[in-house]
Tab-separated table of C-alpha atoms and ligand atoms in Angstrom:
chain	number	residue	atom	x	y	z
A	1	UNK	CA	-88.248	-97.867	-321.547
A	2	UNK	CA	-91.176	-96.779	-319.408
A	3	UNK	CA	-89.786	-94.093	-316.913
A	4	UNK	CA	-89.393	-95.149	-313.190
A	5	UNK	CA	-92.564	-93.092	-312.210
A	6	UNK	CA	-94.817	-94.534	-314.391
A	7	UNK	CA	-94.011	-98.028	-313.973
A	8	UNK	CA	-94.436	-97.231	-310.469
A	9	UNK	CA	-97.832	-95.124	-310.764
A	10	UNK	CA	-98.848	-98.445	-312.952
A	11	UNK	CA	-98.009	-101.029	-310.417
A	12	UNK	CA	-99.573	-98.695	-307.194
A	13	UNK	CA	-103.086	-98.960	-309.628
A	14	UNK	CA	-102.666	-102.377	-310.732
A	15	UNK	CA	-102.218	-103.382	-306.619
A	16	UNK	CA	-105.556	-101.482	-305.931
A	17	UNK	CA	-107.268	-103.778	-309.121
A	18	UNK	CA	-106.005	-107.024	-307.799
A	19	UNK	CA	-106.369	-106.320	-303.909
A	20	UNK	CA	-102.805	-106.610	-303.324
A	21	UNK	CA	-100.753	-105.973	-300.927
A	22	UNK	CA	-97.283	-105.722	-302.123
A	23	UNK	CA	-94.634	-107.065	-299.389
A	24	UNK	CA	-91.148	-106.116	-299.245
A	25	UNK	CA	-87.928	-107.455	-297.901
A	26	UNK	CA	-85.236	-104.632	-296.520
A	27	UNK	CA	-82.177	-106.011	-299.324
A	28	UNK	CA	-84.923	-105.095	-302.557
A	29	UNK	CA	-84.459	-102.191	-304.382
A	30	UNK	CA	-85.537	-98.916	-302.707
A	31	UNK	CA	-88.115	-98.544	-305.773
A	32	UNK	CA	-89.771	-101.474	-304.742
A	33	UNK	CA	-89.514	-100.696	-300.586
A	34	UNK	CA	-90.619	-97.069	-301.534
A	35	UNK	CA	-94.376	-99.140	-302.875
A	36	UNK	CA	-94.261	-101.643	-300.437
A	37	UNK	CA	-97.328	-102.021	-297.990
A	38	UNK	CA	-94.690	-103.235	-295.432
A	39	UNK	CA	-91.074	-104.357	-295.272
A	40	UNK	CA	-89.825	-106.219	-292.877
A	41	UNK	CA	-87.883	-108.790	-291.854
A	42	UNK	CA	-88.459	-112.055	-292.895
A	43	UNK	CA	-90.756	-112.948	-289.048
A	44	UNK	CA	-92.609	-109.360	-289.879
A	45	UNK	CA	-93.292	-110.548	-293.336
A	46	UNK	CA	-94.613	-113.807	-291.934
A	47	UNK	CA	-96.858	-112.351	-290.083
A	48	UNK	CA	-97.935	-109.449	-292.121
A	49	UNK	CA	-98.883	-112.323	-294.808
A	50	UNK	CA	-100.970	-114.554	-291.948
A	51	UNK	CA	-103.338	-111.062	-291.133
A	52	UNK	CA	-103.211	-110.118	-295.403
A	53	UNK	CA	-107.475	-110.001	-295.967
A	54	UNK	CA	-107.218	-109.457	-299.929
A	55	UNK	CA	-106.706	-111.548	-302.751
A	56	UNK	CA	-102.886	-111.632	-304.151
A	57	UNK	CA	-99.414	-111.034	-302.480
A	58	UNK	CA	-96.757	-109.787	-304.241
A	59	UNK	CA	-94.263	-110.956	-302.448
A	60	UNK	CA	-90.758	-109.029	-302.803
A	61	UNK	CA	-87.641	-110.921	-301.616
A	62	UNK	CA	-86.652	-114.726	-302.349
A	63	UNK	CA	-88.882	-117.593	-303.254
A	64	UNK	CA	-88.593	-119.632	-299.578
A	65	UNK	CA	-90.557	-115.911	-298.058
A	66	UNK	CA	-93.019	-116.328	-300.377
A	67	UNK	CA	-94.071	-119.961	-299.402
A	68	UNK	CA	-94.107	-119.172	-296.055
A	69	UNK	CA	-97.081	-116.381	-296.815
A	70	UNK	CA	-98.452	-119.131	-299.248
A	71	UNK	CA	-98.113	-121.458	-295.932
A	72	UNK	CA	-100.060	-118.988	-293.894
A	73	UNK	CA	-102.619	-118.083	-296.470
A	74	UNK	CA	-103.280	-120.892	-299.177
A	75	UNK	CA	-106.013	-119.239	-300.813
A	76	UNK	CA	-104.533	-115.829	-301.840
A	77	UNK	CA	-102.317	-115.833	-304.947
A	78	UNK	CA	-98.956	-115.463	-304.073
A	79	UNK	CA	-96.624	-114.200	-306.773
A	80	UNK	CA	-92.846	-113.271	-307.051
A	81	UNK	CA	-91.288	-110.692	-309.644
A	82	UNK	CA	-88.656	-113.054	-310.595
A	83	UNK	CA	-88.713	-117.332	-309.612
A	84	UNK	CA	-85.355	-117.230	-309.785
A	85	UNK	CA	-84.462	-115.348	-306.346
A	86	UNK	CA	-83.669	-118.394	-304.166
A	87	UNK	CA	-81.466	-118.690	-301.230
A	88	UNK	CA	-78.111	-120.191	-300.617
A	89	UNK	CA	-78.767	-121.733	-297.849
A	90	UNK	CA	-81.923	-123.421	-299.070
A	91	UNK	CA	-79.704	-124.932	-302.200
A	92	UNK	CA	-77.614	-126.322	-299.283
A	93	UNK	CA	-80.630	-128.402	-297.081
A	94	UNK	CA	-81.726	-130.531	-299.252
A	95	UNK	CA	-85.194	-132.862	-298.015
A	96	UNK	CA	-83.601	-136.231	-298.837
A	97	UNK	CA	-80.642	-135.741	-297.215
A	98	UNK	CA	-83.643	-134.187	-294.241
A	99	UNK	CA	-85.190	-137.205	-293.751
A	100	UNK	CA	-82.621	-139.356	-293.817
A	101	UNK	CA	-80.982	-137.644	-290.573
A	102	UNK	CA	-84.548	-138.403	-289.044
A	103	UNK	CA	-84.195	-141.736	-289.736
A	104	UNK	CA	-80.714	-142.073	-288.057
A	105	UNK	CA	-81.722	-139.758	-285.066
A	106	UNK	CA	-85.449	-140.083	-284.868
A	107	UNK	CA	-84.946	-138.500	-281.212
A	108	UNK	CA	-83.775	-135.758	-282.184
A	109	UNK	CA	-85.931	-131.905	-282.605
A	110	UNK	CA	-85.474	-130.537	-285.815
A	111	UNK	CA	-85.231	-126.631	-285.904
A	112	UNK	CA	-85.010	-125.107	-289.011
A	113	UNK	CA	-84.196	-121.650	-289.718
A	114	UNK	CA	-87.074	-120.082	-292.149
A	115	UNK	CA	-84.240	-119.520	-294.664
A	116	UNK	CA	-85.438	-123.528	-295.649
A	117	UNK	CA	-87.692	-124.977	-298.534
A	118	UNK	CA	-91.499	-125.374	-297.710
A	119	UNK	CA	-90.672	-129.713	-297.987
A	120	UNK	CA	-88.064	-129.152	-295.434
A	121	UNK	CA	-90.637	-127.132	-293.381
A	122	UNK	CA	-92.621	-129.662	-293.759
A	123	UNK	CA	-90.237	-131.973	-292.356
A	124	UNK	CA	-89.564	-129.721	-288.956
A	125	UNK	CA	-90.746	-129.306	-285.726
A	126	UNK	CA	-90.672	-126.065	-284.820
A	127	UNK	CA	-89.041	-122.574	-287.550
A	128	UNK	CA	-87.245	-119.639	-286.287
A	129	UNK	CA	-86.054	-116.762	-288.334
A	130	UNK	CA	-83.012	-114.752	-287.904
A	131	UNK	CA	-84.974	-112.826	-285.182
A	132	UNK	CA	-86.845	-115.020	-282.403
A	133	UNK	CA	-83.800	-118.028	-283.152
A	134	UNK	CA	-82.740	-118.657	-279.815
A	135	UNK	CA	-86.407	-117.761	-278.018
A	136	UNK	CA	-87.462	-120.927	-280.427
A	137	UNK	CA	-84.362	-123.050	-278.936
A	138	UNK	CA	-84.856	-122.082	-275.332
A	139	UNK	CA	-88.746	-123.345	-275.940
A	140	UNK	CA	-87.602	-126.609	-275.965
A	141	UNK	CA	-86.886	-129.091	-272.988
A	142	UNK	CA	-83.172	-128.479	-271.700
A	143	UNK	CA	-82.864	-132.579	-272.195
A	144	UNK	CA	-84.455	-133.088	-275.560
A	145	UNK	CA	-81.997	-133.286	-278.105
A	146	UNK	CA	-82.321	-130.466	-281.122
A	147	UNK	CA	-80.594	-130.624	-285.170
A	148	UNK	CA	-80.828	-126.830	-285.869
A	149	UNK	CA	-80.904	-126.656	-289.554
A	150	UNK	CA	-79.507	-125.508	-292.095
A	151	UNK	CA	-77.072	-121.799	-291.916
A	152	UNK	CA	-73.741	-123.074	-289.019
A	153	UNK	CA	-73.466	-119.381	-288.251
A	154	UNK	CA	-76.314	-118.736	-286.498
A	155	UNK	CA	-76.467	-121.734	-285.367
A	156	UNK	CA	-73.059	-121.363	-283.641
A	157	UNK	CA	-74.553	-118.075	-282.862
A	158	UNK	CA	-77.613	-119.426	-280.923
A	159	UNK	CA	-75.958	-122.369	-279.636
A	160	UNK	CA	-73.187	-119.786	-277.754
A	161	UNK	CA	-76.584	-117.302	-276.547
A	162	UNK	CA	-78.731	-120.166	-275.403
A	163	UNK	CA	-75.816	-122.340	-274.002
A	164	UNK	CA	-77.106	-125.560	-275.220
A	165	UNK	CA	-74.409	-128.835	-275.134
A	166	UNK	CA	-77.759	-131.012	-277.257
A	167	UNK	CA	-77.808	-128.948	-280.570
A	168	UNK	CA	-76.023	-130.778	-283.711
A	169	UNK	CA	-75.800	-127.862	-286.300
A	170	UNK	CA	-75.974	-128.088	-290.511
A	171	UNK	CA	-73.251	-127.229	-292.547
A	172	UNK	CA	-74.536	-124.559	-294.999
A	173	UNK	CA	-74.274	-120.355	-294.851
A	174	UNK	CA	-74.804	-117.412	-296.426
A	175	UNK	CA	-73.473	-116.750	-300.248
A	176	UNK	CA	-73.139	-112.798	-298.379
A	177	UNK	CA	-73.040	-113.043	-294.439
A	178	UNK	CA	-70.434	-115.958	-294.665
A	179	UNK	CA	-68.284	-114.347	-296.968
A	180	UNK	CA	-67.631	-111.244	-294.618
A	181	UNK	CA	-64.224	-111.365	-293.006
A	182	UNK	CA	-62.582	-109.681	-289.429
A	183	UNK	CA	-59.556	-108.587	-291.538
A	184	UNK	CA	-61.964	-106.724	-293.709
A	185	UNK	CA	-63.865	-105.619	-290.884
A	186	UNK	CA	-60.601	-105.362	-288.691
A	187	UNK	CA	-59.663	-102.490	-291.622
A	188	UNK	CA	-62.713	-100.567	-291.592
A	189	UNK	CA	-62.732	-100.363	-287.717
A	190	UNK	CA	-59.657	-98.060	-288.438
A	191	UNK	CA	-61.312	-96.250	-291.022
A	192	UNK	CA	-64.195	-95.732	-288.909
A	193	UNK	CA	-62.746	-95.627	-285.288
A	194	UNK	CA	-65.824	-94.137	-283.949
A	195	UNK	CA	-67.752	-96.261	-285.597
A	196	UNK	CA	-69.958	-99.188	-283.622
A	197	UNK	CA	-70.973	-102.650	-285.174
A	198	UNK	CA	-73.359	-104.589	-285.609
A	199	UNK	CA	-74.578	-107.674	-287.731
A	200	UNK	CA	-76.981	-110.270	-288.181
A	201	UNK	CA	-76.286	-113.727	-287.186
A	202	UNK	CA	-75.315	-115.531	-290.635
A	203	UNK	CA	-71.836	-113.777	-290.360
A	204	UNK	CA	-68.992	-115.786	-289.120
A	205	UNK	CA	-68.126	-115.922	-285.864
A	206	UNK	CA	-65.015	-113.480	-285.254
A	207	UNK	CA	-67.280	-111.509	-287.317
A	208	UNK	CA	-70.302	-111.175	-284.687
A	209	UNK	CA	-67.563	-111.192	-281.882
A	210	UNK	CA	-66.353	-108.064	-282.859
A	211	UNK	CA	-70.105	-106.652	-283.022
A	212	UNK	CA	-71.640	-104.371	-280.416
A	213	UNK	CA	-75.186	-105.699	-281.308
A	214	UNK	CA	-76.794	-108.895	-283.074
A	215	UNK	CA	-79.452	-109.078	-284.705
A	216	UNK	CA	-82.125	-109.992	-287.505
A	217	UNK	CA	-82.526	-107.096	-290.494
A	218	UNK	CA	-85.126	-104.932	-288.562
A	219	UNK	CA	-83.678	-105.525	-285.174
A	220	UNK	CA	-80.116	-104.180	-286.766
A	221	UNK	CA	-82.277	-101.071	-288.045
A	222	UNK	CA	-84.583	-100.377	-285.058
A	223	UNK	CA	-80.840	-100.492	-282.518
A	224	UNK	CA	-79.105	-98.010	-284.967
A	225	UNK	CA	-82.149	-95.441	-284.566
A	226	UNK	CA	-82.267	-95.571	-280.841
A	227	UNK	CA	-78.290	-95.744	-280.068
A	228	UNK	CA	-76.325	-93.083	-279.148
A	229	UNK	CA	-73.853	-93.431	-281.264
A	230	UNK	CA	-73.567	-91.500	-284.892
A	231	UNK	CA	-71.344	-93.833	-287.025
A	232	UNK	CA	-72.327	-97.604	-287.669
A	233	UNK	CA	-70.512	-100.038	-289.735
A	234	UNK	CA	-73.762	-102.454	-290.508
A	235	UNK	CA	-72.030	-106.475	-291.275
A	236	UNK	CA	-75.613	-107.151	-293.451
A	237	UNK	CA	-76.822	-106.614	-297.074
A	238	UNK	CA	-76.990	-102.949	-298.071
A	239	UNK	CA	-80.644	-102.661	-298.648
A	240	UNK	CA	-81.761	-101.658	-295.214
A	241	UNK	CA	-79.652	-97.839	-296.209
A	242	UNK	CA	-83.151	-97.394	-297.480
A	243	UNK	CA	-84.661	-97.766	-294.019
A	244	UNK	CA	-81.362	-96.462	-291.746
A	245	UNK	CA	-81.245	-93.201	-293.920
A	246	UNK	CA	-85.219	-92.453	-293.615
A	247	UNK	CA	-85.186	-93.016	-289.798
A	248	UNK	CA	-81.710	-91.680	-289.318
A	249	UNK	CA	-80.855	-89.067	-291.556
A	250	UNK	CA	-78.160	-87.750	-289.282
A	251	UNK	CA	-76.096	-90.622	-288.781
A	252	UNK	CA	-73.547	-92.237	-291.234
A	253	UNK	CA	-73.544	-95.946	-292.287
A	254	UNK	CA	-70.810	-97.756	-293.540
A	255	UNK	CA	-70.703	-101.780	-295.400
A	256	UNK	CA	-67.933	-103.573	-295.839
A	257	UNK	CA	-67.707	-105.103	-299.341
A	258	UNK	CA	-66.854	-108.786	-299.301
A	259	UNK	CA	-64.278	-110.940	-300.371
A	260	UNK	CA	-66.756	-112.433	-303.673
A	261	UNK	CA	-68.180	-109.491	-305.171
A	262	UNK	CA	-66.805	-106.725	-303.383
A	263	UNK	CA	-70.130	-105.614	-302.638
A	264	UNK	CA	-72.362	-105.944	-299.570
A	265	UNK	CA	-75.155	-106.837	-302.254
A	266	UNK	CA	-77.381	-110.156	-301.883
A	267	UNK	CA	-77.343	-111.980	-306.009
A	268	UNK	CA	-80.610	-113.467	-305.444
A	269	UNK	CA	-82.343	-110.420	-303.387
A	270	UNK	CA	-81.780	-107.858	-306.635
A	271	UNK	CA	-83.018	-110.317	-309.041
A	272	UNK	CA	-85.858	-108.886	-308.187
A	273	UNK	CA	-86.854	-105.071	-310.326
A	274	UNK	CA	-89.592	-102.736	-310.691
A	275	UNK	CA	-90.348	-104.064	-314.193
A	276	UNK	CA	-90.819	-107.414	-312.939
A	277	UNK	CA	-93.023	-106.429	-310.120
A	278	UNK	CA	-94.832	-104.767	-312.886
A	279	UNK	CA	-95.211	-107.459	-314.765
A	280	UNK	CA	-95.720	-109.881	-311.904
A	281	UNK	CA	-98.923	-108.361	-311.111
A	282	UNK	CA	-100.232	-107.569	-314.602
A	283	UNK	CA	-99.575	-111.956	-315.114
A	284	UNK	CA	-99.794	-113.385	-311.576
A	285	UNK	CA	-96.913	-114.810	-312.524
A	286	UNK	CA	-94.657	-115.944	-310.958
A	287	UNK	CA	-97.111	-117.911	-309.306
A	288	UNK	CA	-96.253	-120.109	-305.260
A	289	UNK	CA	-97.775	-123.224	-306.269
A	290	UNK	CA	-97.730	-125.372	-302.926
A	291	UNK	CA	-98.575	-128.924	-302.450
A	292	UNK	CA	-101.807	-129.339	-300.213
A	293	UNK	CA	-100.462	-131.931	-298.114
A	294	UNK	CA	-97.588	-129.337	-297.405
A	295	UNK	CA	-98.823	-126.802	-296.745
A	296	UNK	CA	-100.729	-128.871	-294.144
A	297	UNK	CA	-97.554	-130.179	-292.925
A	298	UNK	CA	-95.497	-127.201	-293.069
A	299	UNK	CA	-98.443	-124.809	-291.344
A	300	UNK	CA	-97.956	-126.482	-287.557
A	301	UNK	CA	-94.187	-126.272	-287.286
A	302	UNK	CA	-94.877	-122.031	-289.017
A	303	UNK	CA	-97.565	-121.863	-286.273
A	304	UNK	CA	-95.060	-123.003	-283.117
A	305	UNK	CA	-92.835	-120.689	-284.156
A	306	UNK	CA	-95.504	-117.549	-284.295
A	307	UNK	CA	-96.853	-118.492	-281.238
A	308	UNK	CA	-93.521	-118.352	-279.333
A	309	UNK	CA	-93.233	-114.745	-277.845
B	401	LIG	P1	-83.904	-111.352	-291.518
B	401	LIG	O1	-84.663	-113.268	-291.208
B	401	LIG	O2	-82.802	-110.342	-290.656
B	401	LIG	O3	-85.281	-111.122	-292.519
B	401	LIG	O4	-82.820	-112.077	-292.681
B	401	LIG	C1	-83.624	-113.068	-293.668
B	401	LIG	C2	-82.473	-113.351	-294.979
B	401	LIG	O5	-82.366	-113.837	-295.523
B	401	LIG	C3	-81.216	-113.204	-294.099
B	401	LIG	O6	-79.970	-113.432	-294.945
B	402	LIG	FE1	-79.808	-116.010	-298.593
B	402	LIG	FE2	-77.898	-115.360	-297.729
B	402	LIG	FE3	-79.495	-113.487	-299.557
B	402	LIG	FE4	-80.455	-113.877	-296.879
B	402	LIG	S1	-78.529	-112.284	-298.296
B	402	LIG	S2	-82.078	-114.416	-299.273
B	402	LIG	S3	-79.558	-115.854	-296.565
B	402	LIG	S4	-78.144	-115.627	-299.882
C-alpha cells in the first residue's frame, strides 16, 4: 500500500497534468479537503464549477453535486472518485413522480433542493440550496402555489421562515440529519451546558427549534468562527471539523452520534477516498455524463437560483 503522502503528491501532479480543479465538500475526509482547490457547501461549489476555466473538474462530493457542475460547465470532463456516492434525498424523489405531480397540479411552481437528480432539476422552475432556500422561496410571487422538494425538514423550515402558506412539501429525508433526535441533543447539552447549538436545516424541527443558529455547512462554520462562544454542539456531518479546527483551533466542537450508526458521518460522502481520487484523475472515470437536452433544461432553474441574491 502506498503512503498517504506519496498518493497526495501524485494527485497534485495529476491535477496539474490534467488541468484539473479539485472541489471538495465539507463532508469529505480531511486528507481530501487538504488537497482541494476549494472547499465549500453545495452553493459555493456550484459557483466554483461555473467559473472554472481548465479541462477537468474532480468533484469530491456526491453525484448530484457533480451533475450540477456538469450542467454549469458541459464542455468540461467531470469525475467523481466513487460512482456510488449518492444521496438519500435524490433516491426519495423519482422524476416520474414529479412529472405526475405536475400533471395533477400544473399551476404549482416546482422549487427543488439541489439534492435532486439532474432529471428532477430539468422538471423544476427554480433550484435552491440550504444556504439560499428562504431567499429563493421569497423571490416567488406570494400568490404562486409552490411544491418544495424533496427534503421535508428543510421544506418545513423554509415554510416557517418565509411564512408561506401555499407551499406543499415532499416527504424525503436525509439519512444522516433526519435521524438526530432532540433526546440525544438534550443529553449532549446537559453534558456541555456552556455550549451553543448550531444545526443544519435538514435536521428534524424539534432539533432546529433548540438551535441558536441554523444554516448551511459553510454558514455554520462561519458562524462558529465569529461567535463569542467557546463551545459548540454541531448538528451536521462531522467533516466540518476540518475547517472548524483550522479556523478556530481554540474552540471546542461536539458532535451528537445519530441513532442508526452511532456516528455523525454521511455514508455516501465517505465512499470517496484518496486512493479513489487518485484513480479517477488517472483514468478520468467515473465520469459524469448528462444528455444535452437535460443539461439545457436543468440549466435554466439552476441559473435562476444563482441569480437570487
Ligand atoms: P450544504 O448545502 O450545506 O452543502 O448541504 C448539502 C448536504 O448534502 C447536506 O447534507
Ligand atoms: Fe445526502 Fe444527507 Fe449525505 Fe447530505 S448528508 S449528501 S443530504 S445523505
